[in-house]
Structure formats: structure tokens, C-alpha cells
PDB file of C-alpha atoms in Angstrom:
ATOM      1  CA  PHE A   1      55.910 -92.721 -62.913  1.00 66.00           C
ATOM      2  CA  GLY A   2      54.076 -93.042 -59.728  1.00 66.00           C
ATOM      3  CA  GLY A   3      55.821 -90.158 -57.575  1.00 68.00           C
ATOM      4  CA  SER A   4      59.291 -89.237 -55.887  1.00 68.00           C
ATOM      5  CA  GLU A   5      58.338 -92.346 -53.639  1.00 73.00           C
ATOM      6  CA  LYS A   6      57.597 -94.914 -56.097  1.00 77.00           C
ATOM      7  CA  GLU A   7      59.754 -94.702 -59.283  1.00 78.00           C
ATOM      8  CA  GLY A   8      60.465 -91.361 -59.862  1.00 77.00           C
ATOM      9  CA  GLY A   9      59.250 -89.237 -62.285  1.00 79.00           C
ATOM     10  CA  ILE A  10      60.534 -87.103 -65.690  1.00 81.00           C
ATOM     11  CA  LYS A  11      63.183 -84.431 -65.536  1.00 85.00           C
ATOM     12  CA  GLY A  12      65.410 -82.734 -68.505  1.00 89.00           C
ATOM     13  CA  THR A  13      65.297 -81.285 -71.689  1.00 93.00           C
ATOM     14  CA  VAL A  14      63.990 -82.303 -74.580  1.00 92.00           C
ATOM     15  CA  ALA A  15      64.370 -80.668 -78.252  1.00 93.00           C
ATOM     16  CA  PHE A  16      61.683 -81.547 -80.798  1.00 91.00           C
ATOM     17  CA  TYR A  17      62.366 -81.651 -84.632  1.00 91.00           C
ATOM     18  CA  ARG A  18      59.831 -81.538 -87.112  1.00 84.00           C
ATOM     19  CA  GLY A  19      60.894 -83.229 -89.964  1.00 83.00           C
ATOM     20  CA  VAL A  20      61.725 -80.278 -92.097  1.00 81.00           C
ATOM     21  CA  SER A  21      63.985 -81.009 -94.779  1.00 81.00           C
ATOM     22  CA  THR A  22      66.328 -77.859 -93.698  1.00 88.00           C
ATOM     23  CA  GLN A  23      66.620 -79.095 -90.418  1.00 90.00           C
ATOM     24  CA  GLN A  24      70.458 -79.635 -88.840  1.00 91.00           C
ATOM     25  CA  SER A  25      71.655 -82.440 -86.726  1.00 92.00           C
ATOM     26  CA  ASP A  26      71.176 -82.169 -83.003  1.00 93.00           C
ATOM     27  CA  SER A  27      74.215 -80.235 -81.345  1.00 92.00           C
ATOM     28  CA  TYR A  28      73.554 -82.730 -78.174  1.00 93.00           C
ATOM     29  CA  LEU A  29      73.684 -85.866 -80.401  1.00 91.00           C
ATOM     30  CA  THR A  30      76.709 -84.395 -82.324  1.00 92.00           C
ATOM     31  CA  SER A  31      78.883 -84.068 -78.774  1.00 92.00           C
ATOM     32  CA  GLN A  32      77.835 -87.313 -77.251  1.00 90.00           C
ATOM     33  CA  PHE A  33      78.572 -89.416 -80.976  1.00 87.00           C
ATOM     34  CA  GLY A  34      82.070 -87.360 -81.208  1.00 85.00           C
ATOM     35  CA  HIS A  35      81.027 -86.468 -84.952  1.00 89.00           C
ATOM     36  CA  THR A  36      78.295 -84.827 -86.306  1.00 89.00           C
ATOM     37  CA  ALA A  37      74.690 -86.689 -85.766  1.00 89.00           C
ATOM     38  CA  PRO A  38      72.442 -87.249 -88.710  1.00 90.00           C
ATOM     39  CA  ALA A  39      69.798 -84.197 -88.870  1.00 91.00           C
ATOM     40  CA  TYR A  40      67.006 -86.763 -89.841  1.00 89.00           C
ATOM     41  CA  PRO A  41      65.525 -84.986 -92.323  1.00 87.00           C
ATOM     42  CA  GLY A  42      61.893 -85.874 -93.035  1.00 80.00           C
ATOM     43  CA  LEU A  43      61.560 -87.293 -89.921  1.00 84.00           C
ATOM     44  CA  CYS A  44      59.517 -86.054 -86.920  1.00 85.00           C
ATOM     45  CA  HIS A  45      61.614 -86.912 -83.920  1.00 88.00           C
ATOM     46  CA  ALA A  46      62.935 -85.749 -80.085  1.00 91.00           C
ATOM     47  CA  VAL A  47      66.251 -85.844 -78.738  1.00 93.00           C
ATOM     48  CA  LEU A  48      66.226 -86.468 -75.041  1.00 90.00           C
ATOM     49  CA  ARG A  49      69.262 -84.368 -73.645  1.00 91.00           C
ATOM     50  CA  GLY A  50      70.275 -86.015 -70.116  1.00 86.00           C
ATOM     51  CA  VAL A  51      66.592 -86.638 -69.175  1.00 87.00           C
ATOM     52  CA  TYR A  52      66.520 -88.708 -65.901  1.00 85.00           C
ATOM     53  CA  VAL A  53      63.429 -91.104 -66.441  1.00 83.00           C
ATOM     54  CA  GLY A  54      62.978 -92.343 -62.758  1.00 82.00           C
ATOM     55  CA  THR A  55      63.947 -95.375 -60.477  1.00 81.00           C
ATOM     56  CA  SER A  56      62.679 -98.015 -62.527  1.00 78.00           C
ATOM     57  CA  GLN A  57      64.845-100.964 -63.831  1.00 79.00           C
ATOM     58  CA  TYR A  58      63.029-100.767 -67.271  1.00 79.00           C
ATOM     59  CA  ILE A  59      61.929 -97.784 -69.041  1.00 78.00           C
ATOM     60  CA  LYS A  60      58.115 -97.273 -69.414  1.00 76.00           C
ATOM     61  CA  GLU A  61      56.120 -96.810 -72.757  1.00 81.00           C
ATOM     62  CA  TRP A  62      56.395 -93.297 -74.204  1.00 80.00           C
ATOM     63  CA  ALA A  63      54.195 -91.746 -76.945  1.00 82.00           C
ATOM     64  CA  TRP A  64      54.189 -88.239 -78.083  1.00 81.00           C
ATOM     65  CA  VAL A  65      50.624 -86.744 -79.477  1.00 80.00           C
ATOM     66  CA  VAL A  66      52.055 -84.333 -82.361  1.00 80.00           C
ATOM     67  CA  ARG A  67      49.889 -81.471 -83.709  1.00 83.00           C
ATOM     68  CA  LYS A  68      50.291 -79.306 -87.057  1.00 86.00           C
ATOM     69  CA  CYS A  69      47.670 -76.577 -87.396  1.00 91.00           C
ATOM     70  CA  PRO A  70      48.766 -74.905 -90.801  1.00 93.00           C
ATOM     71  CA  ALA A  71      48.612 -71.351 -91.298  1.00 92.00           C
ATOM     72  CA  PRO A  72      49.006 -70.539 -94.614  1.00 92.00           C
ATOM     73  CA  ALA A  73      50.485 -67.611 -96.093  1.00 89.00           C
ATOM     74  CA  GLY A  74      47.857 -65.150 -96.423  1.00 89.00           C
ATOM     75  CA  MET A  75      45.135 -66.664 -94.145  1.00 94.00           C
ATOM     76  CA  ASN A  76      44.363 -65.662 -90.657  1.00 95.00           C
ATOM     77  CA  SER A  77      46.621 -67.275 -88.320  1.00 95.00           C
ATOM     78  CA  ALA A  78      43.847 -67.116 -85.640  1.00 96.00           C
ATOM     79  CA  LYS A  79      41.300 -69.311 -87.171  1.00 97.00           C
ATOM     80  CA  ALA A  80      44.184 -72.106 -87.857  1.00 97.00           C
ATOM     81  CA  ASN A  81      43.519 -73.672 -84.296  1.00 97.00           C
ATOM     82  CA  ILE A  82      40.038 -74.667 -83.949  1.00 97.00           C
ATOM     83  CA  SER A  83      39.817 -76.299 -80.117  1.00 95.00           C
ATOM     84  CA  GLY A  84      43.074 -78.568 -80.533  1.00 93.00           C
ATOM     85  CA  ASP A  85      42.259 -79.421 -84.503  1.00 96.00           C
ATOM     86  CA  ALA A  86      43.564 -78.224 -87.407  1.00 97.00           C
ATOM     87  CA  ASN A  87      41.210 -75.690 -89.812  1.00 98.00           C
ATOM     88  CA  PRO A  88      40.115 -78.181 -92.539  1.00 98.00           C
ATOM     89  CA  ALA A  89      40.041 -75.226 -95.268  1.00 98.00           C
ATOM     90  CA  TYR A  90      43.760 -74.638 -94.156  1.00 97.00           C
ATOM     91  CA  ILE A  91      44.700 -78.357 -94.342  1.00 96.00           C
ATOM     92  CA  VAL A  92      43.755 -78.424 -98.055  1.00 97.00           C
ATOM     93  CA  LEU A  93      45.554 -75.089 -98.963  1.00 97.00           C
ATOM     94  CA  ASP A  94      48.829 -76.258 -97.092  1.00 94.00           C
ATOM     95  CA  LEU A  95      48.799 -79.619 -99.039  1.00 93.00           C
ATOM     96  CA  MET A  96      47.933 -78.358-102.257  1.00 96.00           C
ATOM     97  CA  GLN A  97      50.776 -75.562-101.833  1.00 95.00           C
ATOM     98  CA  SER A  98      53.370 -77.549 -99.958  1.00 90.00           C
ATOM     99  CA  THR A  99      56.169 -78.397-102.427  1.00 86.00           C
ATOM    100  CA  GLU A 100      57.825 -80.630 -99.526  1.00 80.00           C
ATOM    101  CA  PHE A 101      55.154 -82.739 -99.059  1.00 80.00           C
ATOM    102  CA  GLY A 102      52.260 -81.537-101.177  1.00 85.00           C
ATOM    103  CA  LEU A 103      51.069 -80.731-104.501  1.00 93.00           C
ATOM    104  CA  GLY A 104      53.433 -77.482-105.089  1.00 93.00           C
ATOM    105  CA  ILE A 105      51.121 -75.354-106.737  1.00 96.00           C
ATOM    106  CA  PRO A 106      52.006 -72.041-106.518  1.00 95.00           C
ATOM    107  CA  SER A 107      50.240 -69.436-104.168  1.00 91.00           C
ATOM    108  CA  GLY A 108      49.292 -66.778-107.109  1.00 94.00           C
ATOM    109  CA  ARG A 109      46.862 -69.719-108.651  1.00 97.00           C
ATOM    110  CA  PHE A 110      44.943 -69.754-105.750  1.00 97.00           C
ATOM    111  CA  ASP A 111      41.394 -67.871-104.799  1.00 97.00           C
ATOM    112  CA  LEU A 112      42.710 -67.408-101.230  1.00 96.00           C
ATOM    113  CA  ALA A 113      39.355 -65.133-100.223  1.00 97.00           C
ATOM    114  CA  SER A 114      37.351 -68.370-101.068  1.00 97.00           C
ATOM    115  CA  PHE A 115      39.669 -70.243 -98.623  1.00 97.00           C
ATOM    116  CA  GLN A 116      39.414 -67.442 -96.059  1.00 97.00           C
ATOM    117  CA  ALA A 117      35.416 -67.750 -96.290  1.00 97.00           C
ATOM    118  CA  ALA A 118      35.563 -71.698 -96.015  1.00 97.00           C
ATOM    119  CA  ALA A 119      38.206 -71.280 -93.122  1.00 98.00           C
ATOM    120  CA  ASP A 120      35.967 -68.385 -91.721  1.00 97.00           C
ATOM    121  CA  THR A 121      32.614 -70.965 -92.006  1.00 97.00           C
ATOM    122  CA  LEU A 122      34.336 -73.842 -90.377  1.00 98.00           C
ATOM    123  CA  TYR A 123      36.048 -71.910 -87.491  1.00 98.00           C
ATOM    124  CA  ALA A 124      32.180 -70.452 -86.976  1.00 97.00           C
ATOM    125  CA  GLU A 125      30.894 -74.245 -87.040  1.00 97.00           C
ATOM    126  CA  GLY A 126      33.789 -75.027 -84.347  1.00 97.00           C
ATOM    127  CA  PHE A 127      34.502 -77.782 -87.202  1.00 97.00           C
ATOM    128  CA  GLY A 128      37.847 -78.682 -86.986  1.00 97.00           C
ATOM    129  CA  MET A 129      40.007 -81.801 -87.984  1.00 96.00           C
ATOM    130  CA  SER A 130      42.540 -84.212 -86.860  1.00 93.00           C
ATOM    131  CA  LEU A 131      44.173 -86.456 -89.478  1.00 88.00           C
ATOM    132  CA  LEU A 132      46.475 -89.624 -89.062  1.00 81.00           C
ATOM    133  CA  LEU A 133      48.487 -89.827 -91.780  1.00 75.00           C
ATOM    134  CA  ASP A 134      50.549 -92.959 -90.695  1.00 72.00           C
ATOM    135  CA  SER A 135      50.944 -94.492 -93.930  1.00 74.00           C
ATOM    136  CA  ASP A 136      51.673 -93.188 -97.874  1.00 76.00           C
ATOM    137  CA  SER A 137      49.139 -91.861 -99.477  1.00 79.00           C
ATOM    138  CA  SER A 138      49.004 -89.676-102.017  1.00 84.00           C
ATOM    139  CA  ALA A 139      47.881 -85.862-101.760  1.00 85.00           C
ATOM    140  CA  ASP A 140      44.400 -86.508-104.035  1.00 88.00           C
ATOM    141  CA  THR A 141      43.311 -89.044-101.519  1.00 91.00           C
ATOM    142  CA  VAL A 142      44.101 -86.626 -98.549  1.00 92.00           C
ATOM    143  CA  LEU A 143      42.259 -84.066-100.388  1.00 95.00           C
ATOM    144  CA  SER A 144      39.430 -86.053-101.152  1.00 95.00           C
ATOM    145  CA  GLU A 145      39.192 -87.232 -97.673  1.00 95.00           C
ATOM    146  CA  VAL A 146      38.991 -83.501 -96.075  1.00 96.00           C
ATOM    147  CA  CYS A 147      36.999 -81.979 -98.675  1.00 97.00           C
ATOM    148  CA  ARG A 148      34.157 -85.518 -98.151  1.00 97.00           C
ATOM    149  CA  THR A 149      34.482 -84.898 -94.375  1.00 96.00           C
ATOM    150  CA  VAL A 150      33.638 -80.997 -94.199  1.00 97.00           C
ATOM    151  CA  ASP A 151      31.380 -81.070 -97.410  1.00 97.00           C
ATOM    152  CA  ALA A 152      33.405 -78.711 -99.437  1.00 98.00           C
ATOM    153  CA  VAL A 153      34.445 -78.965-102.946  1.00 97.00           C
ATOM    154  CA  ILE A 154      37.809 -77.649-104.540  1.00 97.00           C
ATOM    155  CA  TYR A 155      37.552 -76.895-108.413  1.00 97.00           C
ATOM    156  CA  THR A 156      39.471 -74.377-110.948  1.00 97.00           C
ATOM    157  CA  ASP A 157      37.241 -71.711-111.487  1.00 96.00           C
ATOM    158  CA  PRO A 158      36.701 -70.719-115.193  1.00 95.00           C
ATOM    159  CA  SER A 159      36.477 -67.384-115.131  1.00 95.00           C
ATOM    160  CA  THR A 160      39.545 -66.744-113.009  1.00 96.00           C
ATOM    161  CA  GLY A 161      41.890 -69.897-113.769  1.00 96.00           C
ATOM    162  CA  LYS A 162      42.167 -69.896-109.667  1.00 97.00           C
ATOM    163  CA  TRP A 163      42.062 -73.125-107.377  1.00 98.00           C
ATOM    164  CA  THR A 164      38.448 -72.506-105.459  1.00 98.00           C
ATOM    165  CA  MET A 165      36.971 -73.490-102.311  1.00 98.00           C
ATOM    166  CA  LYS A 166      33.572 -73.476-101.889  1.00 97.00           C
ATOM    167  CA  LEU A 167      31.644 -75.626 -98.530  1.00 97.00           C
ATOM    168  CA  VAL A 168      28.388 -77.248 -99.706  1.00 95.00           C
ATOM    169  CA  ARG A 169      25.814 -75.551 -96.996  1.00 92.00           C
ATOM    170  CA  ALA A 170      22.425 -74.170 -97.377  1.00 87.00           C
ATOM    171  CA  ASP A 171      23.617 -70.696 -98.004  1.00 84.00           C
ATOM    172  CA  TYR A 172      21.462 -69.396-100.922  1.00 83.00           C
ATOM    173  CA  VAL A 173      17.683 -68.410-101.211  1.00 89.00           C
ATOM    174  CA  ALA A 174      16.246 -71.845-103.589  1.00 87.00           C
ATOM    175  CA  GLY A 175      13.908 -68.745-105.369  1.00 89.00           C
ATOM    176  CA  ASP A 176      17.110 -66.918-106.535  1.00 91.00           C
ATOM    177  CA  LEU A 177      18.987 -69.593-108.205  1.00 88.00           C
ATOM    178  CA  LEU A 178      18.899 -69.496-112.064  1.00 90.00           C
ATOM    179  CA  GLU A 179      16.149 -72.811-113.426  1.00 89.00           C
ATOM    180  CA  ILE A 180      16.808 -73.869-116.895  1.00 87.00           C
ATOM    181  CA  THR A 181      13.619 -75.863-118.374  1.00 88.00           C
ATOM    182  CA  GLN A 182      13.091 -77.782-121.451  1.00 86.00           C
ATOM    183  CA  ASP A 183      12.062 -74.361-123.397  1.00 87.00           C
ATOM    184  CA  ASP A 184      15.569 -73.018-122.664  1.00 87.00           C
ATOM    185  CA  LEU A 185      17.367 -75.228-124.843  1.00 86.00           C
ATOM    186  CA  LEU A 186      17.910 -74.946-128.470  1.00 85.00           C
ATOM    187  CA  GLU A 187      18.372 -78.612-129.304  1.00 85.00           C
ATOM    188  CA  GLU A 188      17.611 -81.679-127.693  1.00 81.00           C
ATOM    189  CA  PRO A 189      20.623 -83.135-125.233  1.00 79.00           C
ATOM    190  CA  GLU A 190      22.020 -86.589-126.157  1.00 82.00           C
ATOM    191  CA  PHE A 191      23.186 -88.438-123.026  1.00 82.00           C
ATOM    192  CA  SER A 192      25.573 -91.482-123.414  1.00 82.00           C
TER     193      SER A 192
END
């Protein structure tokens, strides 16, 4: 706030809480209230424990920058953070697996190799993503937005029955693709 010659600065301990459903109440708040303080499950918050905030007659405006770079189980955690942004493949997997804020799909229902391959490509491209989720949105809406942004699809592979992630990239040779012509059809298809 302008240094020690003007309005002082900030000094003290700040405890941050991520908003998980199992978080405990803050011991400092409990000691100040004289009874157990609320734990605020589901709410990301900070508790300033006897913090000095300068000599101004009013408290300056504060803001927090909060970041989550998920590294779901079985994934390479070294590729979760891409220059300060989250790896979009891990965002998708985390949202689909989380029972707390996502769809709660069991981890055994995923082709983890496909998600890791997508994460590797996005990491190599430097394609991290930051989302501002400041209102209620369905998991499907957020998943669609992430996939649209990174040009990806998620689908259930009919041969394995597992959720699979595929980035839409020019990672194929056009001449090697299967071509189906009119002569390959047993009967004329009908469209409606």
C-alpha cells in the first residue's frame, strides 16, 4: 500500500481453503468465536489470521487469483500445468470423474491412454486453458466448451465401451483412409 513510509503493507498468516466437502473448520476462527466455526464446505475461502493490513483508515480492495490444474489419477502430473493454465484433457477427465462436482463416472470406464495422448499433444502445443466458472453450469455445458475450444471429441468407443478422447488434428495420411463409394453399398440408403 505504498510502503512503510505511506500506508504500510500486509503481514501475517493467511489460510486458504479449497472448498472440498471434507474440509474442517479453521482453528483460528474457532478460537476467536469461542465455539466451532463453520467449515464452509463447497466454498473456496481465505482466513486472515491476525493479519496486519497497513495504516490506511479504510481497507483496500482485495482480490484472489485461484488456480486448479487437475492431475487425475493415472495421468502424468508433470503435464497438468501448461504455463499457468490447466491441461484441457485433464479438465475433461477431472470433470467426468469427480463425484463432488462432476459426472461421477468411475475411472475404470475410461480409455486413460487416449486422454493421456490428448494431454501429451496439448502440452506439446502449449495449449493450456483457464476457465472462469462463476455461475451454475451443467457438466455437459463445460465439457462441450472445453472440447470446442481445443477441437476435441469425447465418445464411448463401441469396441471397448470406454470413454475416449480424440483431438481433431491432421495426424493422418489421407491416402490411408478407408474410402466407401456407391459400389460398396448393398442397397441405396434412405435419408430423412
